[in-house]
PQR file with spaces between the fields and no chain letter, atoms N, CA, C, O and H, PARSE charges and radii, in Angstrom:
ATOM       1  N    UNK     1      93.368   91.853   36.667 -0.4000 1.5000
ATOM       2  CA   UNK     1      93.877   90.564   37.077 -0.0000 2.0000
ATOM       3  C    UNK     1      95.043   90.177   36.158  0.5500 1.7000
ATOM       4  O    UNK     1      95.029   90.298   34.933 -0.5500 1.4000
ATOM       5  N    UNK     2      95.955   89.746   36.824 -0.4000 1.5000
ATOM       6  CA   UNK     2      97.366   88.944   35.909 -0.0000 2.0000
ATOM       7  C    UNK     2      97.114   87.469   35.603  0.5500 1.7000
ATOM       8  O    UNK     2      96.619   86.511   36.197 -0.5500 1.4000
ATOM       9  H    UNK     2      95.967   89.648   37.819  0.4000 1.0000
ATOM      10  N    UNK     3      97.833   87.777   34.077 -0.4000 1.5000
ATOM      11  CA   UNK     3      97.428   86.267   33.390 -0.0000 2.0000
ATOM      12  C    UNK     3      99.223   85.946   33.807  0.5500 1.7000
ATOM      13  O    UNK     3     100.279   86.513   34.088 -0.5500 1.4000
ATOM      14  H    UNK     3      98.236   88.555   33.595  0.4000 1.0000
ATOM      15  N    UNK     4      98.718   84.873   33.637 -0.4000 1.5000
ATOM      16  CA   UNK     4      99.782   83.565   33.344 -0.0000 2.0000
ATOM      17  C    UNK     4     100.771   84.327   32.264  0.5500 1.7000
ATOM      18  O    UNK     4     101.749   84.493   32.993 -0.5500 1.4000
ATOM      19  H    UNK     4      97.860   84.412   33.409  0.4000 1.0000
ATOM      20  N    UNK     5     101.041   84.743   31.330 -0.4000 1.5000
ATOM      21  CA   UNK     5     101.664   85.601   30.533 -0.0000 2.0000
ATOM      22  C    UNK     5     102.340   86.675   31.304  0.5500 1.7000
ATOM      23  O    UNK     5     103.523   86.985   31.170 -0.5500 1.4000
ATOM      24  H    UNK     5     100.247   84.608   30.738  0.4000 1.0000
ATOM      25  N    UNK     6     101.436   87.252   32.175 -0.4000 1.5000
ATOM      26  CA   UNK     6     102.034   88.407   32.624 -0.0000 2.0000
ATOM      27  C    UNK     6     102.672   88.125   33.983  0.5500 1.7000
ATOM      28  O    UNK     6     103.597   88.770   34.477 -0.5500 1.4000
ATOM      29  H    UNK     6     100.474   87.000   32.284  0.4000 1.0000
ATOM      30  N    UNK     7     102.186   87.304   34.401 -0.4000 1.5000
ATOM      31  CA   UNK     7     103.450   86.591   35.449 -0.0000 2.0000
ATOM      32  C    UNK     7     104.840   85.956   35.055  0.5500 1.7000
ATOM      33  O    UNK     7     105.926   86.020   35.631 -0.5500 1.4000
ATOM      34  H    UNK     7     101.434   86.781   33.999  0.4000 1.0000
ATOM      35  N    UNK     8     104.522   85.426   34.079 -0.4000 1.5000
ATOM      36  CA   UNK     8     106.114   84.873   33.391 -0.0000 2.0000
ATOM      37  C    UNK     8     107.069   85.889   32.999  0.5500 1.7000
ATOM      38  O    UNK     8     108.271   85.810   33.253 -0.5500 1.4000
ATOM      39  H    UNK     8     103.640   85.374   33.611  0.4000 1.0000
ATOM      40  N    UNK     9     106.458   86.951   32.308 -0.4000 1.5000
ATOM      41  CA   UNK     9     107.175   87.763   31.752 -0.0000 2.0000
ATOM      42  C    UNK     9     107.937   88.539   33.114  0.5500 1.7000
ATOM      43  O    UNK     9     109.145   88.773   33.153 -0.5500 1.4000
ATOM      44  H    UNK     9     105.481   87.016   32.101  0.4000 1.0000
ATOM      45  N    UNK    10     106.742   88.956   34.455 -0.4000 1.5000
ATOM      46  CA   UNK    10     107.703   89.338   35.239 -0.0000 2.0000
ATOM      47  C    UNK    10     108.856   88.494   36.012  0.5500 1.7000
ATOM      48  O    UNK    10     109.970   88.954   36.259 -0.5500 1.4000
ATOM      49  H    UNK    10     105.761   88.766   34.424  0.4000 1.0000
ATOM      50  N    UNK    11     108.439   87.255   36.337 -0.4000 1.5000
ATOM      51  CA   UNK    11     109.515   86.681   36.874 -0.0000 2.0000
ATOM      52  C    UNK    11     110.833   86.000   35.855  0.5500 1.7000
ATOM      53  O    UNK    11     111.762   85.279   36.218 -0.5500 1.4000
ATOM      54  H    UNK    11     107.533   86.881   36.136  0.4000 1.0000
ATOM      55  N    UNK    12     110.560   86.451   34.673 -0.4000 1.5000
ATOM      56  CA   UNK    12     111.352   86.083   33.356 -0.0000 2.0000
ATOM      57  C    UNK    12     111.404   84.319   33.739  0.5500 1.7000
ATOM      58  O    UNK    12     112.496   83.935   34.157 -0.5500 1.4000
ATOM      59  H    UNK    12     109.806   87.037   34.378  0.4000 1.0000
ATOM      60  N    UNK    13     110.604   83.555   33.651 -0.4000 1.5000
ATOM      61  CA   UNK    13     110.323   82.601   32.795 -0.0000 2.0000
ATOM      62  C    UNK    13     109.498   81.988   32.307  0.5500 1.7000
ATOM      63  O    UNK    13     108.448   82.588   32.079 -0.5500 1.4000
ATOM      64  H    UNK    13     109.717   83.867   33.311  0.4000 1.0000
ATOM      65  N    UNK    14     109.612   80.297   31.870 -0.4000 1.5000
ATOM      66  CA   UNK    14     108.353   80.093   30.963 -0.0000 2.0000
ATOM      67  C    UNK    14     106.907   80.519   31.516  0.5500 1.7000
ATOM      68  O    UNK    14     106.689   80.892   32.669 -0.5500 1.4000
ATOM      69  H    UNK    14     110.465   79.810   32.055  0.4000 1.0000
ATOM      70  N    UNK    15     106.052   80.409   30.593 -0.4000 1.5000
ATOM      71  CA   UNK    15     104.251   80.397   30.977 -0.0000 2.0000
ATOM      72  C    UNK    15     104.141   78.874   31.060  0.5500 1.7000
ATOM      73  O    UNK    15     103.053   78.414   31.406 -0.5500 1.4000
ATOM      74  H    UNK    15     106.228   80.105   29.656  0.4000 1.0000
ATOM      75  N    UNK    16     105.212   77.990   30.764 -0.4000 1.5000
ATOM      76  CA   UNK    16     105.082   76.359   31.647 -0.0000 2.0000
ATOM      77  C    UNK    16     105.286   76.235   32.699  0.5500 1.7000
ATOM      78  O    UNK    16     104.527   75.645   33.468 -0.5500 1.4000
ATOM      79  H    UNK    16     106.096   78.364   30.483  0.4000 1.0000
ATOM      80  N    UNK    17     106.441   76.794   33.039 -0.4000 1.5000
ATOM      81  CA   UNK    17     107.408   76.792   34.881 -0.0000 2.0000
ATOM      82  C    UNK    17     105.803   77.236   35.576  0.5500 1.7000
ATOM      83  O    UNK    17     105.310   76.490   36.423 -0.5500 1.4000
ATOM      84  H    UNK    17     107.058   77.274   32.415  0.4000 1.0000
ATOM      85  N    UNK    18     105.010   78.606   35.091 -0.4000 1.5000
ATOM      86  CA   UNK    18     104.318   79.506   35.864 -0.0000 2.0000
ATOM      87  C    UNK    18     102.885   78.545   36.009  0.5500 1.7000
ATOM      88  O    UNK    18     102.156   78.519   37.000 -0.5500 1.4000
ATOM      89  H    UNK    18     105.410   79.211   34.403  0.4000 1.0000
ATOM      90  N    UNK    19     102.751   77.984   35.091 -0.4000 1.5000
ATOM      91  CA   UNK    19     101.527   76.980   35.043 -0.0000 2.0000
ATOM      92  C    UNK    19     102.221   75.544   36.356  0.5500 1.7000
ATOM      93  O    UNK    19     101.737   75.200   37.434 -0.5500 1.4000
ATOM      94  H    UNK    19     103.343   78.005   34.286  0.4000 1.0000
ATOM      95  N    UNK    20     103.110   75.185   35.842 -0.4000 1.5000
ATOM      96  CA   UNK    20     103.710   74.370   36.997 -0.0000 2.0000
ATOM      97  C    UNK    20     103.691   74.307   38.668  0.5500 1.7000
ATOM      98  O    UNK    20     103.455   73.491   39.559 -0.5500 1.4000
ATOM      99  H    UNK    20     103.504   75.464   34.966  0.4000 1.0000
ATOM     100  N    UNK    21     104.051   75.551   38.526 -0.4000 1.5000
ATOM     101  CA   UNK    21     103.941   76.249   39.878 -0.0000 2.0000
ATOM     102  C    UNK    21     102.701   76.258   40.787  0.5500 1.7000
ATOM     103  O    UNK    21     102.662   75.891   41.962 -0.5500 1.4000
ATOM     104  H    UNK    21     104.243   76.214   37.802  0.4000 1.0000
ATOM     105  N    UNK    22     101.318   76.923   39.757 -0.4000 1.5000
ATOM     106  CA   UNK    22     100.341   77.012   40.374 -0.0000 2.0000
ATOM     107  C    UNK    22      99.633   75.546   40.454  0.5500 1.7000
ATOM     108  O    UNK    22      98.830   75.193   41.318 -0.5500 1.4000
ATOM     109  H    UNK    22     101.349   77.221   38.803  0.4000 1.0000
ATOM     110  N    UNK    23     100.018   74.920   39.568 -0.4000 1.5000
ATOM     111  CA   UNK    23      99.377   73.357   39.876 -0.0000 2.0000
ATOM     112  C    UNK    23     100.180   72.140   41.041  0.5500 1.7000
ATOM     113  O    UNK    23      99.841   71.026   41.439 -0.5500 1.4000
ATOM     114  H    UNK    23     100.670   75.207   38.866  0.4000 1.0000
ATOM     115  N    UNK    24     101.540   73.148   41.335 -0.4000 1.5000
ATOM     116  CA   UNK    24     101.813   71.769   42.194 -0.0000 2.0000
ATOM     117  C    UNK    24     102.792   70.947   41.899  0.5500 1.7000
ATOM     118  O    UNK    24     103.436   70.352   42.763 -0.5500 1.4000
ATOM     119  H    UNK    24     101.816   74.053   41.011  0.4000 1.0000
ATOM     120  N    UNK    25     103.068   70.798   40.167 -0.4000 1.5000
ATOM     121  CA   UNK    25     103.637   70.027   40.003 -0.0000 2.0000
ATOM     122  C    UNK    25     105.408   69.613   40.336  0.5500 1.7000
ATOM     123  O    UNK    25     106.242   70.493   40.127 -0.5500 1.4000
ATOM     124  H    UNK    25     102.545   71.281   39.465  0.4000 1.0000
ATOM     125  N    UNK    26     105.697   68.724   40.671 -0.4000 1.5000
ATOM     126  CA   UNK    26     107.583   68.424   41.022 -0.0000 2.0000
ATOM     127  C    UNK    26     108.274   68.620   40.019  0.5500 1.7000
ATOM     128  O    UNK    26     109.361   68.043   39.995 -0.5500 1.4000
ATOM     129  H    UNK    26     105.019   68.009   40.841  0.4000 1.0000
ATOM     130  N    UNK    27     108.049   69.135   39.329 -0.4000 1.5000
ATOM     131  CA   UNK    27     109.115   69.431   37.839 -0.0000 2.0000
ATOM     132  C    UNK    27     109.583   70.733   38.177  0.5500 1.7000
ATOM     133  O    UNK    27     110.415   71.059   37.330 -0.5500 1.4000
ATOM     134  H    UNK    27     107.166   69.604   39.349  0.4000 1.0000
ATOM     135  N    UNK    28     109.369   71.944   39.336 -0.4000 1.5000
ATOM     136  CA   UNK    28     110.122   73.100   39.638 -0.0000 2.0000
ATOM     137  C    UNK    28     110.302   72.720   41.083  0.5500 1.7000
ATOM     138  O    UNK    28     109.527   72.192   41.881 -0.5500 1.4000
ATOM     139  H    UNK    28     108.693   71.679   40.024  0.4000 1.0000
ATOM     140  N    UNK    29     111.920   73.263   41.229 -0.4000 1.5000
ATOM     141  CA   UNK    29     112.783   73.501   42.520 -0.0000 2.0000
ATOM     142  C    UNK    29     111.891   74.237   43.170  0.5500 1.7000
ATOM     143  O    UNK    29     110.940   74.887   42.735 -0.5500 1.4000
ATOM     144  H    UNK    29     112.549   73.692   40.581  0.4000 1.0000
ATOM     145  N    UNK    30     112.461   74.004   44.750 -0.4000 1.5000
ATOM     146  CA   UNK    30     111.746   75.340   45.384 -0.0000 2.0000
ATOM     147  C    UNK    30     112.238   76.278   45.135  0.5500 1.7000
ATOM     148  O    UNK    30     111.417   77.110   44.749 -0.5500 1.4000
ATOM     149  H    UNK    30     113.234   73.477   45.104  0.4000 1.0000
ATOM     150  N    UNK    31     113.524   76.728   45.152 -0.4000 1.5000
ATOM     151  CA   UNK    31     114.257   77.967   44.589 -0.0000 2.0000
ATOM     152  C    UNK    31     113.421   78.495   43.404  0.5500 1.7000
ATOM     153  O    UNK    31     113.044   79.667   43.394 -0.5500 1.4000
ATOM     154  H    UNK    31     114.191   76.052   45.466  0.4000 1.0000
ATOM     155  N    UNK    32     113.045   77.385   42.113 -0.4000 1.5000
ATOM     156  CA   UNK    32     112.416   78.229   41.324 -0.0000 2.0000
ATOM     157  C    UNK    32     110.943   78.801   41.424  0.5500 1.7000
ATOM     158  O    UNK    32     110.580   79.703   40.669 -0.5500 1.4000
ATOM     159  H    UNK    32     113.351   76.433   42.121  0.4000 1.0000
ATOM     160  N    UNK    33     110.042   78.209   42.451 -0.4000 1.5000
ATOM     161  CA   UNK    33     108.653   78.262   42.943 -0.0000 2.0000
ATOM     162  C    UNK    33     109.100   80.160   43.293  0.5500 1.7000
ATOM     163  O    UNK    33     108.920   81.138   42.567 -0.5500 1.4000
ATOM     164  H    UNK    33     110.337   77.477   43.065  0.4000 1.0000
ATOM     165  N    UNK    34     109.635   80.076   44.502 -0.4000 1.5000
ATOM     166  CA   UNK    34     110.398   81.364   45.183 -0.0000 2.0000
ATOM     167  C    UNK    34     110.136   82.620   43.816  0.5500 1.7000
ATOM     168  O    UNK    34     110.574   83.764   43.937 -0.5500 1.4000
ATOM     169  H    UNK    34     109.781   79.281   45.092  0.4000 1.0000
């Protein structure tokens, strides 16, 4: 299973953006969700 770490690192950015993402939150573009 992929951590949060190892998702950031592949999409090269933060482990915040990647935590962001999976919670929902409006602080990432859709472009950056993508």
């Amino acid at each position: 299973m992929a951590t949060i770490k190892d998702v950031a690192k592949r999409a090269n950015v933060s482990t915040t953006t990647v935590s962001h993402v999976i919670n929902k939150t409006p602080r990432v573009t859709q472009s950056g969700r993508q």
